[in-house]
Coordinates of C-alpha atoms and ligand atoms in Angstrom, one line a residue:
X497 CA 8.2 -31.6 30.1
X498 CA 5.4 -34.2 29.6
X499 CA 2.9 -34.2 26.7
X500 CA 0.4 -32.5 29.0
X501 CA 2.9 -29.7 29.9
X502 CA 3.6 -29.1 26.2
X503 CA 0.0 -28.9 25.3
X504 CA -0.7 -26.4 28.1
X505 CA 2.3 -24.3 26.9
X506 CA 1.0 -24.3 23.3
X507 CA -2.5 -23.3 24.6
X508 CA -1.1 -20.4 26.6
X509 CA 0.9 -19.2 23.6
X510 CA -2.2 -19.4 21.4
X511 CA -4.3 -17.5 24.0
X512 CA -1.7 -14.7 24.2
X513 CA -1.5 -14.4 20.5
X514 CA -5.3 -14.2 20.3
X515 CA -5.3 -11.5 23.0
X516 CA -2.8 -9.5 21.1
X517 CA -4.5 -10.2 17.8
X518 CA -1.3 -11.7 16.6
X519 CA -0.7 -14.6 14.3
X520 CA 2.6 -15.7 16.0
X521 CA 4.2 -17.2 12.9
X522 CA 3.1 -14.6 10.4
X523 CA 2.7 -11.4 12.3
X524 CA 4.5 -8.3 11.0
X525 CA 6.0 -7.8 14.4
X526 CA 7.5 -11.3 14.4
X527 CA 9.0 -10.8 11.0
X528 CA 10.4 -7.5 11.9
X529 CA 11.9 -9.0 15.1
X530 CA 13.4 -11.8 13.2
X531 CA 14.8 -9.5 10.5
X532 CA 16.3 -7.1 13.0
X533 CA 17.8 -9.9 15.1
X534 CA 19.4 -11.4 12.0
X535 CA 20.8 -8.1 11.0
X536 CA 22.1 -7.3 14.4
X537 CA 23.6 -10.8 14.8
X538 CA 25.5 -10.3 11.5
X539 CA 26.7 -6.9 12.6
X540 CA 27.9 -8.1 16.0
X541 CA 29.7 -11.1 14.5
X542 CA 31.5 -8.7 12.0
X543 CA 32.3 -6.3 14.8
X544 CA 33.7 -9.1 17.0
X545 CA 35.8 -10.7 14.3
X546 CA 36.9 -8.2 11.7
X547 CA 39.0 -5.8 13.9
X548 CA 40.6 -8.8 15.7
X549 CA 41.5 -10.5 12.4
X550 CA 42.9 -7.2 11.1
X551 CA 45.0 -6.6 14.3
X552 CA 46.3 -10.2 14.2
X553 CA 47.3 -9.8 10.5
X554 CA 49.1 -6.5 11.3
X555 CA 50.9 -8.0 14.2
X556 CA 52.1 -11.0 12.1
X557 CA 53.1 -8.8 9.3
X558 CA 55.3 -6.6 11.6
X559 CA 56.8 -9.8 13.2
X560 CA 57.5 -11.2 9.7
X561 CA 59.4 -8.1 8.7
X562 CA 61.4 -8.0 11.9
X563 CA 62.3 -11.7 11.7
X564 CA 63.1 -11.5 7.9
X565 CA 65.5 -8.7 8.6
X566 CA 67.3 -10.6 11.3
X567 CA 67.4 -13.8 9.2
X568 CA 69.0 -11.8 6.3
X569 CA 71.7 -10.6 8.8
X570 CA 72.5 -14.1 9.9
X571 CA 72.4 -15.8 6.5
X572 CA 74.7 -13.0 5.1
X573 CA 77.2 -13.8 7.8
X574 CA 77.0 -17.6 7.2
X575 CA 77.3 -17.5 3.4
X576 CA 81.1 -16.8 3.8
X577 CA 81.6 -20.3 5.3
X578 CA 82.1 -23.1 2.7
X579 CA 80.7 -25.7 4.9
X580 CA 78.4 -25.3 7.9
X581 CA 79.6 -26.9 11.1
X582 CA 79.0 -26.1 14.8
X583 CA 82.2 -24.2 14.9
X584 CA 81.8 -22.1 11.8
X585 CA 78.3 -21.2 12.8
X586 CA 79.3 -20.2 16.3
X587 CA 82.1 -18.1 14.9
X588 CA 79.8 -16.3 12.6
X589 CA 77.2 -15.7 15.2
X590 CA 79.7 -14.4 17.7
X591 CA 80.6 -11.7 15.2
X592 CA 77.0 -10.4 15.3
X593 CA 75.7 -8.1 18.0
X594 CA 73.1 -9.6 20.3
X595 CA 70.1 -10.9 18.4
X596 CA 66.6 -9.6 19.3
X597 CA 64.6 -12.8 18.9
X598 CA 63.4 -15.5 21.3
X599 CA 65.2 -18.4 19.7
X600 CA 67.6 -19.0 16.8
X601 CA 68.0 -22.4 15.2
X602 CA 70.6 -23.1 12.5
X603 CA 70.8 -26.4 10.6
X604 CA 73.0 -27.8 7.9
X605 CA 71.6 -28.8 4.5
X606 CA 70.2 -32.1 5.9
X607 CA 68.3 -30.4 8.8
X608 CA 70.8 -31.4 11.5
X609 CA 70.7 -28.7 14.2
X610 CA 74.1 -27.0 14.5
X611 CA 73.1 -24.1 16.7
X612 CA 70.1 -23.5 19.0
X613 CA 69.5 -20.8 21.6
X614 CA 66.2 -22.4 22.8
X615 CA 65.7 -23.4 26.5
X616 CA 65.3 -27.0 25.4
X617 CA 68.1 -27.4 22.9
X618 CA 67.8 -29.7 20.0
X619 CA 71.5 -29.6 19.1
X620 CA 72.6 -32.6 17.2
X621 CA 69.1 -33.6 16.3
X622 CA 67.4 -33.4 12.9
X623 CA 64.6 -30.8 13.0
X624 CA 62.5 -30.7 9.9
X625 CA 59.7 -28.3 10.7
X626 CA 57.6 -27.1 7.7
X627 CA 59.5 -23.7 7.7
X628 CA 63.0 -25.4 7.9
X629 CA 62.0 -27.9 5.1
X630 CA 60.9 -24.9 3.0
X631 CA 64.1 -23.0 3.7
X632 CA 66.2 -26.1 2.7
X633 CA 64.4 -26.1 -0.6
X634 CA 65.6 -22.5 -1.1
X635 CA 62.5 -20.6 0.0
X636 CA 61.8 -18.1 2.7
X637 CA 59.0 -19.3 5.0
X638 CA 56.9 -17.7 7.7
X639 CA 54.2 -19.0 10.0
X640 CA 52.3 -17.2 12.9
X641 CA 50.0 -18.4 15.6
X642 CA 47.9 -16.5 18.2
X643 CA 46.9 -18.6 21.1
X644 CA 46.0 -17.8 24.7
X645 CA 47.0 -14.2 24.4
X646 CA 50.4 -14.9 22.9
X647 CA 51.7 -14.2 19.4
X648 CA 54.2 -16.9 18.2
X649 CA 55.9 -16.6 14.9
X650 CA 58.5 -18.6 13.0
X651 CA 60.6 -17.5 10.0
X652 CA 63.1 -19.6 8.1
X653 CA 65.5 -18.6 5.4
X654 CA 68.0 -20.7 3.4
X655 CA 71.8 -20.2 3.8
X656 CA 73.3 -20.0 0.3
X657 CA 76.8 -20.6 -0.8
X658 CA 77.7 -20.4 -4.5
X659 CA 74.0 -20.8 -5.4
X660 CA 73.8 -23.9 -3.3
X661 CA 71.6 -24.3 -0.1
X662 CA 74.1 -25.2 2.6
X663 CA 71.7 -24.8 5.6
X664 CA 68.8 -23.0 7.1
X665 CA 68.3 -20.3 9.7
X666 CA 65.0 -20.5 11.7
X667 CA 64.0 -17.7 14.0
X668 CA 61.3 -17.8 16.7
X669 CA 59.5 -14.9 18.2
X670 CA 56.9 -14.6 21.0
X671 CA 55.0 -11.5 22.0
X672 CA 52.8 -11.6 25.1
X673 CA 52.3 -7.7 25.4
X674 CA 50.7 -7.4 22.0
X675 CA 48.6 -10.5 22.8
X676 CA 47.4 -8.9 26.0
X677 CA 46.4 -5.7 24.1
X678 CA 44.5 -7.8 21.6
X679 CA 42.7 -9.7 24.5
X680 CA 41.8 -6.3 26.0
X681 CA 40.4 -5.2 22.6
X682 CA 38.4 -8.4 22.4
X683 CA 36.9 -7.9 25.9
X684 CA 36.0 -4.3 25.1
X685 CA 34.3 -5.4 21.8
X686 CA 32.3 -8.0 23.7
X687 CA 31.2 -5.5 26.3
X688 CA 30.2 -3.0 23.6
X689 CA 28.3 -5.8 21.7
X690 CA 26.3 -6.7 24.9
X691 CA 25.5 -3.0 25.5
X692 CA 24.5 -2.6 21.8
X693 CA 22.4 -5.8 21.9
X694 CA 20.5 -4.7 25.1
X695 CA 20.0 -1.1 23.7
X696 CA 18.7 -2.5 20.4
X697 CA 16.4 -5.0 22.2
X698 CA 15.0 -2.3 24.4
X699 CA 14.5 0.1 21.5
X700 CA 12.9 -2.7 19.4
X701 CA 10.6 -3.6 22.3
X702 CA 9.4 0.0 22.7
X703 CA 9.0 0.5 18.9
X704 CA 7.3 -2.8 18.3
X705 CA 4.9 -2.4 21.2
X706 CA 4.0 1.1 19.9
X707 CA 3.7 -0.2 16.3
X708 CA 1.7 -3.3 17.1
X709 CA -0.7 -1.3 19.4
X710 CA -1.5 1.0 16.4
X711 CA -1.9 -1.9 14.1
X712 CA -4.2 -3.6 16.6
X713 CA -6.3 -0.3 16.7
X714 CA -6.5 -0.4 12.9
X715 CA -7.5 -4.1 12.8
X716 CA -10.1 -3.6 15.6
X717 CA -11.6 -0.7 13.6
X718 CA -11.7 -2.7 10.4
X719 CA -13.4 -5.6 12.2
X720 CA -16.0 -3.4 13.8
X721 CA -16.9 -1.8 10.5
X722 CA -16.9 -5.3 8.8
X723 CA -19.5 -6.3 11.4
X724 CA -21.7 -3.5 10.1
X725 CA -20.9 -0.7 12.5
X726 CA -20.5 2.0 9.9
X727 CA -20.5 4.9 12.4
X728 CA -17.3 3.6 13.9
X729 CA -14.2 5.8 13.3
X730 CA -10.6 5.1 14.2
X731 CA -8.8 7.8 16.2
X732 CA -5.1 7.7 15.9
X733 CA -2.6 10.4 16.8
X734 CA 0.6 11.1 15.0
X735 CA 1.6 11.9 11.5
X736 CA 3.0 8.7 10.1
X737 CA 1.7 6.2 7.4
X738 CA -0.5 4.4 9.9
X739 CA -2.3 7.6 10.8
X740 CA -2.8 8.3 7.1
X741 CA -4.1 4.8 6.7
X742 CA -6.5 5.3 9.6
X743 CA -7.7 8.6 8.0
X744 CA -8.2 6.9 4.6
X745 CA -10.0 4.1 6.3
X746 CA -12.3 6.6 8.1
X747 CA -13.1 8.3 4.8
X748 CA -13.9 5.0 3.2
X749 CA -16.1 4.1 6.2
X750 CA -17.8 7.5 5.8
X751 CA -18.6 6.7 2.2
X752 CA -19.8 3.2 3.1
X753 CA -22.1 4.8 5.7
X754 CA -23.5 7.2 3.2
X755 CA -24.0 4.4 0.6
X756 CA -25.6 2.2 3.2
X757 CA -28.0 5.0 4.3
X758 CA -28.8 5.8 0.7
X759 CA -29.5 2.2 0.0
X760 CA -31.8 1.9 3.1
X761 CA -33.6 5.1 2.2
X762 CA -34.0 4.0 -1.4
X763 CA -35.4 0.6 -0.4
X764 CA -37.8 2.2 2.0
X765 CA -38.9 4.9 -0.6
X766 CA -39.2 2.4 -3.4
X767 CA -41.4 0.1 -1.2
X768 CA -43.5 3.1 -0.2
X769 CA -43.9 4.2 -3.9
X770 CA -44.9 0.7 -5.0
X771 CA -47.2 0.2 -2.0
X772 CA -49.6 3.0 -2.9
X773 CA -50.7 1.7 -6.4
X774 CA -50.7 -1.9 -5.1
X775 CA -52.9 -0.9 -2.2
X776 CA -55.4 0.8 -4.7
X777 CA -55.4 -2.3 -6.9
X778 CA -56.1 -4.5 -3.9
X779 CA -58.9 -2.1 -2.6
X780 CA -60.5 -1.8 -6.1
X781 CA -60.5 -5.6 -6.8
X782 CA -61.9 -6.3 -3.3
X783 CA -64.7 -3.8 -3.9
X784 CA -65.6 -5.4 -7.2
X785 CA -65.4 -9.0 -5.8
X786 CA -67.3 -8.3 -2.6
X787 CA -70.1 -6.2 -3.9
X788 CA -72.4 -8.6 -5.8
X789 CA -74.8 -5.9 -6.8
X790 CA -72.2 -3.7 -8.4
X791 CA -73.3 -2.3 -11.7
X792 CA -71.4 -2.5 -15.0
X793 CA -70.6 1.2 -15.2
X794 CA -69.0 1.3 -11.7
X795 CA -67.1 -1.9 -12.5
X796 CA -65.7 -0.3 -15.7
X797 CA -64.7 2.7 -13.7
X798 CA -62.9 0.6 -11.1
X799 CA -61.1 -1.5 -13.7
X800 CA -60.0 1.7 -15.4
X801 CA -58.5 2.9 -12.0
X802 CA -56.8 -0.5 -11.6
X803 CA -55.3 0.0 -15.1
X804 CA -54.0 3.5 -14.1
X805 CA -52.4 2.0 -10.9
X806 CA -50.8 -0.7 -13.0
X807 CA -49.5 2.0 -15.5
X808 CA -48.0 3.8 -12.5
X809 CA -46.3 0.6 -11.3
X810 CA -45.0 0.0 -14.9
X811 CA -43.7 3.6 -15.0
X812 CA -42.0 3.3 -11.6
X813 CA -40.4 0.0 -12.5
X814 CA -39.2 1.4 -15.9
X815 CA -37.6 4.3 -14.2
X816 CA -36.0 2.0 -11.6
X817 CA -34.6 -0.1 -14.4
X818 CA -33.3 3.0 -16.1
X819 CA -31.5 4.1 -13.0
X820 CA -30.1 0.6 -12.5
X821 CA -28.8 0.7 -16.1
X822 CA -27.0 4.0 -15.4
X823 CA -25.8 2.7 -12.0
X824 CA -24.2 -0.4 -13.5
X825 CA -21.8 2.0 -15.4
X826 CA -21.5 -0.4 -18.3
X827 CA -19.4 0.8 -21.3
X828 CA -21.7 3.1 -23.1
X829 CA -22.1 3.8 -26.8
X830 CA -21.2 7.3 -27.6
X831 CA -21.9 8.9 -31.0
X832 CA -22.4 12.3 -32.5
X833 CA -25.9 13.4 -31.6
X834 CA -27.6 16.5 -33.0
X835 CA -28.9 18.1 -29.8
X836 CA -31.2 20.5 -31.8
X837 CA -32.8 17.7 -33.6
X838 CA -33.6 15.9 -30.3
X839 CA -35.0 19.2 -28.8
X840 CA -37.3 19.5 -31.8
X841 CA -38.5 15.9 -31.4
X842 CA -39.2 16.3 -27.7
X843 CA -40.9 19.6 -28.4
X844 CA -43.3 17.9 -30.8
X845 CA -43.9 15.1 -28.3
X846 CA -44.7 17.4 -25.4
X847 CA -46.6 20.0 -27.4
X848 CA -50.0 18.5 -26.4
X849 CA -49.0 18.5 -22.7
X850 CA -47.9 22.2 -22.9
X851 CA -51.1 23.1 -24.7
X852 CA -53.2 21.4 -22.0
X853 CA -51.3 23.2 -19.3
X854 CA -51.6 26.5 -21.2
X855 CA -47.8 26.8 -21.2
X856 CA -45.9 28.4 -24.1
X857 CA -42.9 26.2 -25.1
X858 CA -40.2 28.1 -27.0
X859 CA -36.8 27.0 -28.3
X860 CA -33.6 29.1 -29.2
X861 CA -31.3 26.7 -30.9
X862 CA -27.6 27.5 -31.6
X863 CA -25.6 26.6 -34.7
X864 CA -24.6 22.9 -35.1
X865 CA -24.9 21.8 -31.5
X866 CA -23.5 18.3 -31.9
X867 CA -22.9 16.4 -28.6
X868 CA -20.9 13.3 -27.8
X869 CA -23.7 11.2 -26.3
X870 CA -26.3 8.8 -27.5
X871 CA -29.8 9.7 -28.9
X872 CA -31.8 7.8 -26.3
X873 CA -30.0 9.4 -23.3
X874 CA -30.1 12.9 -24.9
X875 CA -33.9 12.4 -25.5
X876 CA -34.4 11.1 -21.9
X877 CA -32.6 14.2 -20.5
X878 CA -34.6 16.6 -22.6
X879 CA -37.9 14.9 -22.0
X880 CA -37.6 14.9 -18.2
X881 CA -36.4 18.5 -17.9
X882 CA -39.0 20.0 -20.4
X883 CA -41.8 17.9 -18.9
X884 CA -41.0 19.1 -15.4
X885 CA -40.8 22.7 -16.7
X886 CA -44.4 22.3 -18.0
X887 CA -45.7 20.2 -15.1
X888 CA -44.5 22.6 -12.4
X889 CA -45.6 25.7 -14.3
X890 CA -48.6 28.0 -14.0
X891 CA -51.2 28.5 -16.7
X892 CA -50.0 31.2 -19.1
X893 CA -46.4 30.4 -18.1
X894 CA -43.3 30.1 -20.4
X895 CA -40.7 27.4 -21.0
X896 CA -37.6 28.4 -22.9
X897 CA -35.2 25.8 -24.2
X898 CA -31.8 27.1 -25.4
X899 CA -28.8 25.4 -26.9
X900 CA -25.4 27.0 -27.6
X901 CA -21.6 26.3 -27.8
X902 CA -19.5 27.0 -24.7
X903 CA -15.9 26.1 -25.3
X904 CA -15.5 22.3 -25.4
X905 CA -19.1 22.0 -24.2
X906 CA -22.6 22.3 -25.6
X907 CA -24.9 24.1 -23.1
X908 CA -28.6 23.2 -22.9
X909 CA -30.8 25.4 -20.6
X910 CA -34.4 24.8 -19.7
X911 CA -35.9 27.9 -18.1
X912 CA -39.5 28.2 -16.8
X913 CA -41.6 30.8 -15.2
X914 CA -43.3 28.2 -12.9
X915 CA -43.6 27.9 -9.2
X916 CA -39.9 27.6 -8.7
X917 CA -38.1 25.4 -6.1
X918 CA -37.4 26.7 -2.5
X919 CA -33.7 27.4 -1.8
X920 CA -33.5 24.6 0.8
X921 CA -34.7 22.0 -1.6
X922 CA -32.5 22.9 -4.5
X923 CA -29.6 20.7 -3.4
X924 CA -31.9 17.7 -2.8
X925 CA -34.1 17.5 -5.9
X926 CA -31.6 15.2 -7.7
X927 CA -32.0 12.6 -4.9
X928 CA -34.0 9.5 -5.7
X929 CA -37.8 9.8 -4.8
X930 CA -37.3 13.4 -3.6
X931 CA -40.2 15.7 -4.4
X932 CA -40.8 19.2 -3.3
X933 CA -44.6 19.2 -3.8
X934 CA -45.5 15.6 -3.3
X935 CA -49.2 16.0 -4.1
X936 CA -48.7 17.9 -7.3
X937 CA -45.9 15.5 -8.4
X938 CA -48.2 12.4 -7.8
X939 CA -51.2 13.9 -9.5
X940 CA -49.0 14.7 -12.5
X941 CA -47.8 11.1 -12.6
X942 CA -44.4 11.9 -11.2
X943 CA -42.3 9.3 -9.4
X944 CA -39.5 11.5 -8.0
X945 CA -37.0 9.7 -10.1
X946 CA -36.9 11.8 -13.2
X947 CA -34.2 14.3 -12.1
X948 CA -32.1 11.4 -10.7
X949 CA -32.1 9.7 -14.1
X950 CA -31.2 13.1 -15.7
X951 CA -28.3 13.6 -13.4
X952 CA -27.0 10.1 -13.8
X953 CA -27.3 10.2 -17.5
X954 CA -25.5 13.5 -17.8
X955 CA -22.7 12.3 -15.5
X956 CA -22.5 9.1 -17.5
X957 CA -21.6 11.0 -20.6
X958 CA -19.0 13.2 -18.7
X959 CA -21.3 16.2 -18.4
X960 CA -22.5 18.4 -15.6
X961 CA -25.9 19.6 -14.4
X962 CA -26.9 22.6 -12.2
X963 CA -30.1 24.4 -11.2
X964 CA -30.6 28.0 -10.3
X965 CA -33.7 29.9 -9.2
X966 CA -34.7 32.6 -11.7
X967 CA -35.0 36.2 -10.5
X968 CA -38.5 36.8 -11.9
X969 CA -40.1 33.3 -11.3
X970 CA -39.3 29.7 -11.8
X971 CA -36.0 27.9 -12.2
X972 CA -33.4 27.3 -14.9
X973 CA -31.7 24.0 -15.4
X974 CA -28.4 24.0 -17.2
X975 CA -26.8 20.9 -18.7
X976 CA -23.3 20.9 -20.2
X977 CA -22.5 18.0 -22.5
X978 CA -19.2 17.4 -24.2
X979 CA -19.2 18.8 -27.7
X980 CA -18.6 16.4 -30.5
X981 CA -15.4 17.1 -32.5
X982 CA -14.2 15.8 -35.8
X983 CA -11.5 13.6 -34.2
X984 CA -14.1 11.9 -32.0
X985 CA -15.6 10.3 -35.1
X986 CA -12.3 8.8 -36.3
Ligands
ADP569 P1 -41.1 14.0 -10.5 O1 -41.3 12.7 -11.2 O2 -41.8 14.1 -9.2 O3 -41.3 15.1 -11.4 P2 -38.3 14.7 -10.6 O4 -37.2 13.9 -10.1 O5 -38.4 14.9 -12.0 O6 -39.6 13.9 -10.1 O7 -38.4 16.0 -9.8 C1 -38.2 16.0 -8.4 C2 -39.0 17.2 -7.8 O8 -38.4 18.4 -8.1 C3 -40.4 17.3 -8.3 O9 -41.2 16.5 -7.5 C4 -40.7 18.7 -8.2 O10 -41.2 19.0 -6.9 C5 -39.3 19.4 -8.3 N1 -39.1 20.0 -9.7 C6 -38.5 19.4 -10.7 N2 -38.5 20.3 -11.8 C7 -39.1 21.4 -11.4 C8 -39.4 22.7 -12.0 N3 -39.0 22.9 -13.3 N4 -40.0 23.6 -11.3 C9 -40.4 23.4 -10.0 N5 -40.2 22.2 -9.4 C10 -39.5 21.2 -10.0

């Protein structure tokens, strides 16, 4: 293949990999395939070698025993002769019944063949095979070979006379039947290996296709969401880990979608809130600048209005900064705070507002209501809740602030007899910039951020907040903050 051919081949592979969203060298599928192939190759090699080796060993062992027995028979007969010669050996062998071996070779102590039943006789020659040499040194020797479907074995034993080696007996055996059986076994094992290989490959193909299709669905979903499509959800059937992963991913995307929507709404609400005072400032400054005949009194009035709009901007930015501080979730300072003391401080602070609004502000404080919080956040929570209870009240109305112990918690309730909150708005009043009565909130200097700050601050300190309509009139806010215990101070 020329360079051009190779380049085209690589290009096609790359395109295929891209179409399947696969990184050929690192994909999970590839690794699985390689791992499985290796495992199966090892298993097949074991399956094709171990049983054969074991059968061969068994065969050799049985031949060794048979030959050893026959060798003992012959050597026992020969030990009676003082010296081994062709005659003495033949005499001794003739006394034996027919021997059941392929060939018998008997040598004297120098390795000269005295007796040989082989087809090509080596009588009168010196034969020093490894086995005969071993036997002449006084040892029993055996060797076996399996080749072309035939088992060939050789066993040699020394012939002893008065503790002297006087010769050696070497027996040869060949077995074609057992060899044929082993060859049959070998063929069967190969056939089984091929079938197993094909079955495993087919199964792996089906499984890996199914698996990679699901992984591709997951990857596709992740990429779509990454591109900003937060409404996208992955649909995956089944009940395995990948389905669970898809479900987790969908939940995560759901949360991302909510956060993204909240962020957009927040930016739009915040811009809207800032736009109103900025537009008034612009309008008032234009009026002053463009009207050359404007008198001093009107100018003062307009500048006062500009100041009010600026105050409002400062108020909104302060509250936004406060929310940002709580959002950041930095490690907070927690200490023992006397909640009653904070209630009394806020009561003194808001007394003029309550008086102007003709609202009666009362407190019922429990014994030693110490909370694990910090003084600024406790005061912030109280100020927002009590100020709202006054702002959204009616002339002659009541505000009741109560503190008491409730197990591990300190409960703070702020109840009023004001205009109340419609059922459908109750769940939304803690949202940023949410107002039930927009006009009243604005005229009272509200930003729609107060209750969000309260909720975030309460949660920040591990507490809970809830709101309920009161049967008679108005609403009741309940805040639970963790009670301070002796061991918290250590
Ligand atoms: P605001 O700065 O407008 O007071 P908040 O976040 O404190 O903003 O409150 C959100 C909205 O919830 C208010 O605009 C008001 O409509 C409603 N609200 C809060 N507290 C009360 C209350 N005690 N009684 C009636 N309505 C209330």
